[in-house]
PDB file of C-alpha atoms in Angstrom:
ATOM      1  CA  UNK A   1      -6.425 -10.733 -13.199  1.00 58.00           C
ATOM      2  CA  UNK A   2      -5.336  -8.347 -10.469  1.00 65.00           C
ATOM      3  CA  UNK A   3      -1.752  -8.372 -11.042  1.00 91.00           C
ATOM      4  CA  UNK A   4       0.453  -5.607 -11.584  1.00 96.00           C
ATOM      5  CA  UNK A   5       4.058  -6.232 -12.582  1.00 97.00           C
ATOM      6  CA  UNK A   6       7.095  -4.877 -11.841  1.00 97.00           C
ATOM      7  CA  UNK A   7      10.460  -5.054 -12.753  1.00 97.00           C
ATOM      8  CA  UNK A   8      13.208  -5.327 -11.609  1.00 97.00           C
ATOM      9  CA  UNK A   9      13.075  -7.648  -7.881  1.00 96.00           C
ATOM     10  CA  UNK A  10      16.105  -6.236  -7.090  1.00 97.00           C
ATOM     11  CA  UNK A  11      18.864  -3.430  -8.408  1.00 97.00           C
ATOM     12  CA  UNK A  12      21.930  -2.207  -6.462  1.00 97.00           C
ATOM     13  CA  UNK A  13      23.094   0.881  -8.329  1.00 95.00           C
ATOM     14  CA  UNK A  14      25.652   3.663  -7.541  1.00 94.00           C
ATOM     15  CA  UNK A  15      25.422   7.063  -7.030  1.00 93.00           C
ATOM     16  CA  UNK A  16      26.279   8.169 -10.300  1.00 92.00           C
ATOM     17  CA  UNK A  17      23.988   5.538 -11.844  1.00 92.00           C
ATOM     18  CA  UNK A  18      20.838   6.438 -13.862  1.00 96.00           C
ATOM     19  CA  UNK A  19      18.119   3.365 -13.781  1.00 97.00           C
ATOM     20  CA  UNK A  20      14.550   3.068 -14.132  1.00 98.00           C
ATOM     21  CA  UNK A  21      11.934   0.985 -12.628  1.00 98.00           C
ATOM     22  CA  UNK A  22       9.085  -0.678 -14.111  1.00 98.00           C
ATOM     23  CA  UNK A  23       5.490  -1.350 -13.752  1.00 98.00           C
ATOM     24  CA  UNK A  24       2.312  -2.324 -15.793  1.00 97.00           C
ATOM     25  CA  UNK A  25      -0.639  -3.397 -15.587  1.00 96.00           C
ATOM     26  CA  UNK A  26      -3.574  -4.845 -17.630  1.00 91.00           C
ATOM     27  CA  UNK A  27      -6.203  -4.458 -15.294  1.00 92.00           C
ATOM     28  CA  UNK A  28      -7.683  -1.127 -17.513  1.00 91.00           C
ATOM     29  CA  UNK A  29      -7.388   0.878 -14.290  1.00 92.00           C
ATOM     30  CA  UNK A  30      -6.560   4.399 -15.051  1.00 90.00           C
ATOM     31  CA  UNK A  31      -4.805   5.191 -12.248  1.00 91.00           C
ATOM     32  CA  UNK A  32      -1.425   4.416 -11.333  1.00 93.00           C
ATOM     33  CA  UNK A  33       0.925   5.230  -8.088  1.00 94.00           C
ATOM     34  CA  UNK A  34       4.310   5.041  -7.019  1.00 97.00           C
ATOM     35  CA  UNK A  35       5.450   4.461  -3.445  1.00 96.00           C
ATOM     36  CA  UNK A  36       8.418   4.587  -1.111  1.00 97.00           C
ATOM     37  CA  UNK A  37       8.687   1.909   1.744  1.00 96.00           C
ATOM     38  CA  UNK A  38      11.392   1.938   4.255  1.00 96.00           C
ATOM     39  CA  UNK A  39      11.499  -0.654   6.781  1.00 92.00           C
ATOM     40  CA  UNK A  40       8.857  -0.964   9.400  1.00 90.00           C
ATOM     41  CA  UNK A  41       7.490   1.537   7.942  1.00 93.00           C
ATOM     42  CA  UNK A  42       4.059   1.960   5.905  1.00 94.00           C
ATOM     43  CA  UNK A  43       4.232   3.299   2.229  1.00 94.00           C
ATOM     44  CA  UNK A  44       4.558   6.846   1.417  1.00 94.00           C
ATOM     45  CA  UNK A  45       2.720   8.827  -1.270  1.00 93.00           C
ATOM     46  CA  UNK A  46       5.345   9.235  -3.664  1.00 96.00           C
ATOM     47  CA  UNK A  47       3.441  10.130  -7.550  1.00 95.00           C
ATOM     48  CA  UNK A  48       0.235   9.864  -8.704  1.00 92.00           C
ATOM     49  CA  UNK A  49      -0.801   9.629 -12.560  1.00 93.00           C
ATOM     50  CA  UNK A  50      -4.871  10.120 -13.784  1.00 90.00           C
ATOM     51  CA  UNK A  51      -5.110   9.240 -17.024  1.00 91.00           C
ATOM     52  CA  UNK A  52      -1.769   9.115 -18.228  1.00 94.00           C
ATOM     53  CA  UNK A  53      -1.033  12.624 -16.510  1.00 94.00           C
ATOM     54  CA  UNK A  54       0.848  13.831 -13.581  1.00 95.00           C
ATOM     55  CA  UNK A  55      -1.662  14.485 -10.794  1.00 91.00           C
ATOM     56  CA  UNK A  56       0.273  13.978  -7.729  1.00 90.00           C
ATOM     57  CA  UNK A  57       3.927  14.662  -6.942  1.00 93.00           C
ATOM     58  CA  UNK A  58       4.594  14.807  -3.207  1.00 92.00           C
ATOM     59  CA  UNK A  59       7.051  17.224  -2.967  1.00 93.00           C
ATOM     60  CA  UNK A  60       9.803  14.332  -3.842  1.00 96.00           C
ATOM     61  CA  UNK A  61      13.614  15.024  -5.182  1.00 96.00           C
ATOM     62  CA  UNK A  62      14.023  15.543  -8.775  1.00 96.00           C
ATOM     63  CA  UNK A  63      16.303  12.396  -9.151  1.00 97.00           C
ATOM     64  CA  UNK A  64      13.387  10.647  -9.036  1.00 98.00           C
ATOM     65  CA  UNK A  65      11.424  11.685 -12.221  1.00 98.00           C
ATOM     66  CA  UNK A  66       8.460   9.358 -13.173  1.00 98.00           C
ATOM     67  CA  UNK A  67       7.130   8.576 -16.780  1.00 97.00           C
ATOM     68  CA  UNK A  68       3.413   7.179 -17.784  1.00 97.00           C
ATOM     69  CA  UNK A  69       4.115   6.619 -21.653  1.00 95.00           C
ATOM     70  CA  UNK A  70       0.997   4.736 -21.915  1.00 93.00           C
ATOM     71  CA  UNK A  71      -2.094   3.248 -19.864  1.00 90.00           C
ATOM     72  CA  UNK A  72      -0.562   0.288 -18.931  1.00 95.00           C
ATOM     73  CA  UNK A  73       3.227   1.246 -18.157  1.00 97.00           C
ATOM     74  CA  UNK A  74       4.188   3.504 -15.108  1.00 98.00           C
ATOM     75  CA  UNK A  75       8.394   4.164 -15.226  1.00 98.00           C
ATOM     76  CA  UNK A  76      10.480   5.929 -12.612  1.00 98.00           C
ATOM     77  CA  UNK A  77      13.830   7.367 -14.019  1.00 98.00           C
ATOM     78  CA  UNK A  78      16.599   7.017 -10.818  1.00 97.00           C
ATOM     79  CA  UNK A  79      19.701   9.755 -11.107  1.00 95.00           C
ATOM     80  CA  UNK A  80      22.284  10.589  -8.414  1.00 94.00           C
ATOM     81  CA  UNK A  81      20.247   8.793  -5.872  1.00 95.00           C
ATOM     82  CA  UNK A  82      21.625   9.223  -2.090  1.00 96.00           C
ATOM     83  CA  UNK A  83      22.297   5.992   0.202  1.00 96.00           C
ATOM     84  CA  UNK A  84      19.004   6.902   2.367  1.00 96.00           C
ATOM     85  CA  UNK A  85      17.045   6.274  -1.201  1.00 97.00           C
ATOM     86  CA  UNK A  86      17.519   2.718  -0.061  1.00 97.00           C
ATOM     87  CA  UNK A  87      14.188   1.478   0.028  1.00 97.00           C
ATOM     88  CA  UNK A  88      11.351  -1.035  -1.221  1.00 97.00           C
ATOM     89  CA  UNK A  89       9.174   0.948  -4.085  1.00 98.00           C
ATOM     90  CA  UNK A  90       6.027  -0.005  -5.092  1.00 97.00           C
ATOM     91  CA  UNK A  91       3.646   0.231  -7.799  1.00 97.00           C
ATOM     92  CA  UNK A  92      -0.035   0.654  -7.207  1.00 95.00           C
ATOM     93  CA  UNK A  93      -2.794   0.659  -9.506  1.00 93.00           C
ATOM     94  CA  UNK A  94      -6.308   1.852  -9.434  1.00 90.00           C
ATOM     95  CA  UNK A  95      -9.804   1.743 -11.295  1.00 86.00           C
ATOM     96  CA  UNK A  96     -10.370   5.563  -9.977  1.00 71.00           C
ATOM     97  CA  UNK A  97      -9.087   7.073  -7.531  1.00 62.00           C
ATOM     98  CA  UNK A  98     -12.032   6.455  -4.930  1.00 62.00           C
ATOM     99  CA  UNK A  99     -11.604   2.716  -5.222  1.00 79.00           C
ATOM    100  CA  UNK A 100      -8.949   0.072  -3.753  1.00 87.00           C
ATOM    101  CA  UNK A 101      -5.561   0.221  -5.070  1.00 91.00           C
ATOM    102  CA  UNK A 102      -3.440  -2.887  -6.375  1.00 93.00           C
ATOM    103  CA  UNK A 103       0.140  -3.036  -5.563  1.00 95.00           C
ATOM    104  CA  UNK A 104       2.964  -5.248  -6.787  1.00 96.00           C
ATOM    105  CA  UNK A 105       5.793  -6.884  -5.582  1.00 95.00           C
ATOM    106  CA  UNK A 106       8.123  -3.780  -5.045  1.00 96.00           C
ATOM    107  CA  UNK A 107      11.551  -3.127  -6.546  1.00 97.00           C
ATOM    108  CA  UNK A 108      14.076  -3.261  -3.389  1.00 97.00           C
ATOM    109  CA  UNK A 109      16.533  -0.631  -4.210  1.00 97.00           C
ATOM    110  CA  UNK A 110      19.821  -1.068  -2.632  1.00 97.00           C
ATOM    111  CA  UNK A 111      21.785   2.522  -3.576  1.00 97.00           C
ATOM    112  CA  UNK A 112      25.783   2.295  -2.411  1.00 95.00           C
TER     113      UNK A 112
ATOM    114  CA  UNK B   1      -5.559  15.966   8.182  1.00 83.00           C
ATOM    115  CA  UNK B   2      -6.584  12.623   7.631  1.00 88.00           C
ATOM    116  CA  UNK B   3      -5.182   9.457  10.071  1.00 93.00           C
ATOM    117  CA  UNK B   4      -5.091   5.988  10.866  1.00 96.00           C
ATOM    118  CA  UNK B   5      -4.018   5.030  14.145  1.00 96.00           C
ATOM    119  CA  UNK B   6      -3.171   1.157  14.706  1.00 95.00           C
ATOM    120  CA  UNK B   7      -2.371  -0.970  17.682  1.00 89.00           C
ATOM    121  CA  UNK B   8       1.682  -1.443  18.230  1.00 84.00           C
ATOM    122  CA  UNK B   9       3.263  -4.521  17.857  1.00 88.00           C
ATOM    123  CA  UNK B  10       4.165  -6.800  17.365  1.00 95.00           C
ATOM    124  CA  UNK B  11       0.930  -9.218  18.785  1.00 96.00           C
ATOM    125  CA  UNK B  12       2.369 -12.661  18.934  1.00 97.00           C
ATOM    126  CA  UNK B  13      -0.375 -15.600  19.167  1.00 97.00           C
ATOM    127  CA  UNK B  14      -0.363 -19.202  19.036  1.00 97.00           C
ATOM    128  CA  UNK B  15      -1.857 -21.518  16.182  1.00 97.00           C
ATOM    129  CA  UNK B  16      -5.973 -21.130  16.468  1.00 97.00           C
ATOM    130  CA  UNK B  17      -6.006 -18.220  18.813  1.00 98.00           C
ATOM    131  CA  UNK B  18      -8.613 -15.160  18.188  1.00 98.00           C
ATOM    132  CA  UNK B  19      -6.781 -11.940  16.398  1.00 97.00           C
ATOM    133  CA  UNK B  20      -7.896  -8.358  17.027  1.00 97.00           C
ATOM    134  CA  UNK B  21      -5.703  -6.050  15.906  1.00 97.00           C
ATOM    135  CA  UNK B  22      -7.512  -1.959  16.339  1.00 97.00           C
ATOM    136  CA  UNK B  23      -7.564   0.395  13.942  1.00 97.00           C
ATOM    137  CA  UNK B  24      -9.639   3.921  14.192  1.00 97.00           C
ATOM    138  CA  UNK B  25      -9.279   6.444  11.800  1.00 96.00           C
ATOM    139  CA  UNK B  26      -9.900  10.537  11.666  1.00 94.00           C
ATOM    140  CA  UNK B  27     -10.858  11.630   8.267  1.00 90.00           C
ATOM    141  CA  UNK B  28     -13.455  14.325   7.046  1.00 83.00           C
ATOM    142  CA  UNK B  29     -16.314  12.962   4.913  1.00 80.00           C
ATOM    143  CA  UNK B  30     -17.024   8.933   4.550  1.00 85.00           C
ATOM    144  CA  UNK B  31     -13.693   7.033   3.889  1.00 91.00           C
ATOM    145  CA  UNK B  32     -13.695   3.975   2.229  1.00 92.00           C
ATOM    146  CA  UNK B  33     -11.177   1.483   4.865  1.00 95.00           C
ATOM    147  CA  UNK B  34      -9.119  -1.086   3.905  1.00 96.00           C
ATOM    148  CA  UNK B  35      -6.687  -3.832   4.766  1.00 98.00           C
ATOM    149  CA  UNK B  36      -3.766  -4.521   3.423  1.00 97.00           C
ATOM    150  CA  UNK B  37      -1.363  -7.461   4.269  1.00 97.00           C
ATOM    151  CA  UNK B  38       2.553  -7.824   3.449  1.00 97.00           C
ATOM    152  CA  UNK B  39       4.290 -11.521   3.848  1.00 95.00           C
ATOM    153  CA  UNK B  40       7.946 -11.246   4.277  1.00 90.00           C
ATOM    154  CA  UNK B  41      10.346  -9.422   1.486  1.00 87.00           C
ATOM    155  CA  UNK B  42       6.471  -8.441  -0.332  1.00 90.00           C
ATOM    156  CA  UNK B  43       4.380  -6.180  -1.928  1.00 92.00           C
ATOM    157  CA  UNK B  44       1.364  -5.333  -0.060  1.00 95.00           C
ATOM    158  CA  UNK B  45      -2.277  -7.451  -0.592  1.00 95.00           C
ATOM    159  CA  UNK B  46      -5.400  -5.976  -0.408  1.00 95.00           C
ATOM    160  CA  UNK B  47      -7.142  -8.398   2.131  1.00 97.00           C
ATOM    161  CA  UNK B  48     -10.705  -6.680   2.706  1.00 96.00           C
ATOM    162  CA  UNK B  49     -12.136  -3.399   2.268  1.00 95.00           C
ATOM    163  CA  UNK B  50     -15.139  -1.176   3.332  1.00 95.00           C
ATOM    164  CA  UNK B  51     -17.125   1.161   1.393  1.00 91.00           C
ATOM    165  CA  UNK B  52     -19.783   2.759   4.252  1.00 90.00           C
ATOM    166  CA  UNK B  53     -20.925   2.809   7.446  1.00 92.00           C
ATOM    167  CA  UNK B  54     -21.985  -1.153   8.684  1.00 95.00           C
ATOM    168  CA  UNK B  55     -20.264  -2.855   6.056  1.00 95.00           C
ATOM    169  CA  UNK B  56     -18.335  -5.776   6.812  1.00 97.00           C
ATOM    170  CA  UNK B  57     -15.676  -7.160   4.469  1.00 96.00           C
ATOM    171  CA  UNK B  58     -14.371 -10.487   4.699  1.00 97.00           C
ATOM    172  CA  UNK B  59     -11.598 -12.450   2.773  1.00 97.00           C
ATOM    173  CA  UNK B  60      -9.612 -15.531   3.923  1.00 95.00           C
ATOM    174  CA  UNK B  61     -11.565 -15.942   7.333  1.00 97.00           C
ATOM    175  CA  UNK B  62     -10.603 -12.380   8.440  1.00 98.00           C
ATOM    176  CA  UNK B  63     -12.974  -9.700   8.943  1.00 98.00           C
ATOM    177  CA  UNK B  64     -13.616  -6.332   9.486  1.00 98.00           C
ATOM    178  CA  UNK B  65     -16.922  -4.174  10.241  1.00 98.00           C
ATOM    179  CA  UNK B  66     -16.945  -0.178   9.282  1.00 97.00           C
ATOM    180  CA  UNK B  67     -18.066   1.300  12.495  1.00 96.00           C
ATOM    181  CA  UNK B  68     -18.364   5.009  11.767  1.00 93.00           C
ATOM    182  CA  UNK B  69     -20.179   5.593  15.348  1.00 94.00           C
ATOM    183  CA  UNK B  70     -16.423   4.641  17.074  1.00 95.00           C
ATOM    184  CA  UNK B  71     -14.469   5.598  13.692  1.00 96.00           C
ATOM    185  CA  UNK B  72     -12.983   1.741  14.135  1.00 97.00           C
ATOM    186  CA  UNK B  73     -12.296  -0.881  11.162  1.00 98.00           C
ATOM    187  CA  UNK B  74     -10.975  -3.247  13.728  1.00 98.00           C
ATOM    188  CA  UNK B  75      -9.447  -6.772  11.836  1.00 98.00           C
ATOM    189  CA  UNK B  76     -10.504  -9.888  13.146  1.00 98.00           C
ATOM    190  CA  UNK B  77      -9.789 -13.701  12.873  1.00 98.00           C
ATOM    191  CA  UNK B  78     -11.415 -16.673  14.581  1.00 97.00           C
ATOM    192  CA  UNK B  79      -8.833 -18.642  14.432  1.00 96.00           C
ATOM    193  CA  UNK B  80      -4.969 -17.421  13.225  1.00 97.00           C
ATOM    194  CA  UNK B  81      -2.228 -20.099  11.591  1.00 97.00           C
ATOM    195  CA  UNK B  82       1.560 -19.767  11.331  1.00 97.00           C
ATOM    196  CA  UNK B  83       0.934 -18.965   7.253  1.00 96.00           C
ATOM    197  CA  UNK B  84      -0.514 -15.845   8.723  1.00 97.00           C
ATOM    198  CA  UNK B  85       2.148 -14.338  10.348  1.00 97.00           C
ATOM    199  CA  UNK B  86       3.096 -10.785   8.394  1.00 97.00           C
ATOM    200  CA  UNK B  87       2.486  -6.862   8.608  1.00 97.00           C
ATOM    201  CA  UNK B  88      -0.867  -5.681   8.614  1.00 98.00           C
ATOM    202  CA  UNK B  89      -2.287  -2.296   7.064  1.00 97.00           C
ATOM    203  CA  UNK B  90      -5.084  -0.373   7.701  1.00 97.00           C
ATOM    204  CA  UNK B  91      -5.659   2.655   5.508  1.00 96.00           C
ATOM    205  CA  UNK B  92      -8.600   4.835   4.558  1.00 93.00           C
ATOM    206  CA  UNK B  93      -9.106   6.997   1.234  1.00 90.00           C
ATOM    207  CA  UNK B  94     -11.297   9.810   1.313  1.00 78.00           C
ATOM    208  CA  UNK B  95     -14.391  10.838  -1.087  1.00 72.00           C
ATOM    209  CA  UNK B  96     -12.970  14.661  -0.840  1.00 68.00           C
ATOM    210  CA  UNK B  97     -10.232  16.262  -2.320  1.00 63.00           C
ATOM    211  CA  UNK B  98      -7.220  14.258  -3.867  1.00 64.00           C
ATOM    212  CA  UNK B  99      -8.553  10.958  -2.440  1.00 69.00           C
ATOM    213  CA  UNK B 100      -5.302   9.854  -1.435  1.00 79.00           C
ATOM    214  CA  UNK B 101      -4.233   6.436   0.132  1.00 88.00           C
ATOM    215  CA  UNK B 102      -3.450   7.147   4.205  1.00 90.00           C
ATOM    216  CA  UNK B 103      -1.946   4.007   5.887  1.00 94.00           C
ATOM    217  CA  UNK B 104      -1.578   3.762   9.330  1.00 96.00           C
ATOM    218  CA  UNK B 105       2.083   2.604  10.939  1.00 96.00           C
ATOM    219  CA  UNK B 106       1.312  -1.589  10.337  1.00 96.00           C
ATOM    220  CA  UNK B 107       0.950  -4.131  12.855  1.00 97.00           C
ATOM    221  CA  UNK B 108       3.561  -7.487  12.916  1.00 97.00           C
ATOM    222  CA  UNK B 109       1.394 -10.309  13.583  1.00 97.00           C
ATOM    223  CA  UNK B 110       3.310 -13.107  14.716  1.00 97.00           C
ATOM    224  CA  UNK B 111       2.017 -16.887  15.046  1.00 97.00           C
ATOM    225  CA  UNK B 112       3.864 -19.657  16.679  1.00 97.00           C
ATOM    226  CA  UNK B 113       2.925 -23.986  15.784  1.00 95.00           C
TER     227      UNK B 113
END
């Protein structure tokens, strides 16, 4: 099983909304990402947890604020987003961090 | 810093053509290479990776061979269908450092009956 899951396909939210996104896996992999993907564009680097810890944060607005509360789950808290959040994020997970990375589907974010 | 450089799109080919689509990289140490695929409205699908120099990987009749003398990963096909029409990824992770995932820009492939 190579799946990781996310949740939800789609969310349209204001810019006073708060949501969060959702991922897990079940793979065991350690490792889990968070990336931004506008269109006809390749993913950027958005968060990176080791272990359940914060490893990477690439310089990214503090209305997005990500969680890890356990191995398997990876949130991302969404708070006074802008319109140009707009934008397909994806979840990524990884054995390590010198192997291939799994992604899911993406949550399209729609922010009006 | 690390790169990926891909050929622009989009390359539009009929049913049972040959694909290349290029891809060289710049990175310091021995990258491992991938490539990813994304269908339409998608997440992105890890189609074939690399690990060191001569390796070819291979998945669903594509392939790709780790040429560190050119710094290439260049994705091939013998023989494209419509089902394989979609954005194609080549990235690189390095052994150094924070080992991050670099993509390069994607390539549309588009295949016609």
């Amino acid at each position: 099983d190579t799946e990781v899951t996310q949740t939800p396909k789609h969310l349209v939210m204001g810019m006073t909304n708060k949501k969060s996104l959702k991922c897990e896996q079940h793979m065991g992999h350690r490792a889990m990402y968070w990336y931004k993907q506008k269109a006809k564009k390749p993913p950027e680097l958005m968060f990176v947890y080791s272990y359940e810890k914060l490893s990477i944060n690439e310089s990214v607005p503090s209305r997005f604020s990500p969680e890890c509360p356990n191995s398997s789950l990876l949130n991302l808290h969404l708070h006074a987003l802008q319109p140009e959040d707009s934008a397909l994020y994806l979840c990524a997970s990884s054995q390590g961090r010198a192997v291939e990375a799994f992604f899911g589907q993406g949550t399209r974010l729609t922010v009006v | 810093g690390d790169s990926v450089t891909q050929m622009e799109g989009p390359v539009t080919l009929s049913e049972e053509a040959f694909l290349t689509i290029n891809c060289t990289y710049t990175a310091t140490g021995y990258p491992s290479l991938f490539w990813y695929v994304q269908y339409p409205g998608e997440g992105l699908q890890l189609l074939l990776k690399a690990t060191k120099a001569d390796d070819k990987g291979s998945n669903k009749g594509f392939e790709a061979t780790y040429r560190k003398e050119t710094t290439s990963f260049h994705l091939e096909k013998g023989s494209v269908q419509v089902s394989d029409s979609a954005v194609y990824f080549c990235a690189l992770r390095t052994n150094t450092g924070f080992q991050k995932l670099v993509f390069g820009t994607g390539t549309r492939l588009l295949v016609s009956p």
